[in-house]
Amino acid sequence: MKAYRLLTEDDTSAFCHKVTEALNKGWELHGDPSYAFDSAKGMMRCAQAVVKEVEGTYTPETKLGAL
């Protein structure tokens, strides 16, 4: 099965660490990163899609972060 996640975080080093961790767990970048202004927080937010091929069958109960 192909798993998909959208990683999001404030535009700080925490976002880079989150993406780096996913890459080191076998996830691959999917598309370009996105940036948007969060007016409630008054700062930029980042997003990056990642995908991973894993064994098994998808169900809504699949814990994507644990793959």
PDB file of C-alpha atoms in Angstrom:
ATOM      1  CA  MET A   1       0.000   0.000   0.000  1.00  0.00           C
ATOM      2  CA  LYS A   2       1.115   3.572  -0.497  1.00  0.00           C
ATOM      3  CA  ALA A   3       0.739   5.738   2.611  1.00  0.00           C
ATOM      4  CA  TYR A   4       0.406   9.549   2.500  1.00  0.00           C
ATOM      5  CA  ARG A   5       0.976  12.152   5.195  1.00  0.00           C
ATOM      6  CA  LEU A   6       0.944  15.936   5.195  1.00  0.00           C
ATOM      7  CA  LEU A   7       3.478  17.262   7.680  1.00  0.00           C
ATOM      8  CA  THR A   8       2.752  20.763   8.998  1.00  0.00           C
ATOM      9  CA  GLU A   9       4.469  23.037  11.476  1.00  0.00           C
ATOM     10  CA  ASP A  10       5.304  26.675  12.171  1.00  0.00           C
ATOM     11  CA  ASP A  11       8.123  28.001   9.983  1.00  0.00           C
ATOM     12  CA  THR A  12      10.873  27.149  12.466  1.00  0.00           C
ATOM     13  CA  SER A  13      13.568  24.516  12.658  1.00  0.00           C
ATOM     14  CA  ALA A  14      10.917  22.207  14.146  1.00  0.00           C
ATOM     15  CA  PHE A  15       9.436  21.817  10.656  1.00  0.00           C
ATOM     16  CA  CYS A  16      12.807  20.791   9.209  1.00  0.00           C
ATOM     17  CA  HIS A  17      13.309  18.317  12.050  1.00  0.00           C
ATOM     18  CA  LYS A  18       9.841  16.810  11.437  1.00  0.00           C
ATOM     19  CA  VAL A  19      10.542  16.333   7.717  1.00  0.00           C
ATOM     20  CA  THR A  20      14.063  15.002   8.393  1.00  0.00           C
ATOM     21  CA  GLU A  21      12.684  12.462  10.849  1.00  0.00           C
ATOM     22  CA  ALA A  22      10.133  11.249   8.291  1.00  0.00           C
ATOM     23  CA  LEU A  23      12.813  10.930   5.599  1.00  0.00           C
ATOM     24  CA  ASN A  24      14.986   8.888   7.948  1.00  0.00           C
ATOM     25  CA  LYS A  25      12.022   6.574   8.614  1.00  0.00           C
ATOM     26  CA  GLY A  26      11.721   5.821   4.893  1.00  0.00           C
ATOM     27  CA  TRP A  27       9.152   8.412   3.822  1.00  0.00           C
ATOM     28  CA  GLU A  28       9.789  10.236   0.521  1.00  0.00           C
ATOM     29  CA  LEU A  29       8.969  13.822  -0.405  1.00  0.00           C
ATOM     30  CA  HIS A  30       5.884  14.181  -2.590  1.00  0.00           C
ATOM     31  CA  GLY A  31       5.581  17.492  -4.412  1.00  0.00           C
ATOM     32  CA  ASP A  32       6.844  20.876  -3.340  1.00  0.00           C
ATOM     33  CA  PRO A  33       6.560  22.331   0.159  1.00  0.00           C
ATOM     34  CA  SER A  34       3.852  24.920   0.807  1.00  0.00           C
ATOM     35  CA  TYR A  35       3.906  28.045   2.939  1.00  0.00           C
ATOM     36  CA  ALA A  36       0.984  30.100   4.197  1.00  0.00           C
ATOM     37  CA  PHE A  37       0.488  32.926   6.666  1.00  0.00           C
ATOM     38  CA  ASP A  38      -1.440  31.942   9.807  1.00  0.00           C
ATOM     39  CA  SER A  39      -3.145  35.189  10.813  1.00  0.00           C
ATOM     40  CA  ALA A  40      -4.284  33.757  14.163  1.00  0.00           C
ATOM     41  CA  LYS A  41      -0.660  33.050  15.135  1.00  0.00           C
ATOM     42  CA  GLY A  42       0.844  35.911  13.151  1.00  0.00           C
ATOM     43  CA  MET A  43       3.452  33.678  11.528  1.00  0.00           C
ATOM     44  CA  MET A  44       4.170  31.515   8.509  1.00  0.00           C
ATOM     45  CA  ARG A  45       3.258  27.819   8.493  1.00  0.00           C
ATOM     46  CA  CYS A  46       4.929  25.118   6.387  1.00  0.00           C
ATOM     47  CA  ALA A  47       3.558  21.929   4.864  1.00  0.00           C
ATOM     48  CA  GLN A  48       5.225  19.031   3.041  1.00  0.00           C
ATOM     49  CA  ALA A  49       3.549  15.922   1.688  1.00  0.00           C
ATOM     50  CA  VAL A  50       5.382  12.614   2.111  1.00  0.00           C
ATOM     51  CA  VAL A  51       4.602   9.102   0.841  1.00  0.00           C
ATOM     52  CA  LYS A  52       5.827   5.621   1.724  1.00  0.00           C
ATOM     53  CA  GLU A  53       5.304   2.134   0.280  1.00  0.00           C
ATOM     54  CA  VAL A  54       4.463  -0.306   3.088  1.00  0.00           C
ATOM     55  CA  GLU A  55       3.076  -3.817   3.367  1.00  0.00           C
ATOM     56  CA  GLY A  56      -0.521  -4.350   4.327  1.00  0.00           C
ATOM     57  CA  THR A  57      -3.914  -3.013   3.397  1.00  0.00           C
ATOM     58  CA  TYR A  58      -5.108   0.493   4.205  1.00  0.00           C
ATOM     59  CA  THR A  59      -7.965   1.000   6.636  1.00  0.00           C
ATOM     60  CA  PRO A  60      -9.146   4.226   8.259  1.00  0.00           C
ATOM     61  CA  GLU A  61      -7.669   2.926  11.521  1.00  0.00           C
ATOM     62  CA  THR A  62      -4.133   2.822  10.030  1.00  0.00           C
ATOM     63  CA  LYS A  63      -1.788   4.888  12.212  1.00  0.00           C
ATOM     64  CA  LEU A  64       0.150   6.694   9.481  1.00  0.00           C
ATOM     65  CA  GLY A  65       2.612   8.294  11.882  1.00  0.00           C
ATOM     66  CA  ALA A  66       3.626   4.870  13.164  1.00  0.00           C
ATOM     67  CA  LEU A  67       4.569   3.515   9.723  1.00  0.00           C
TER      68      LEU A  67
END
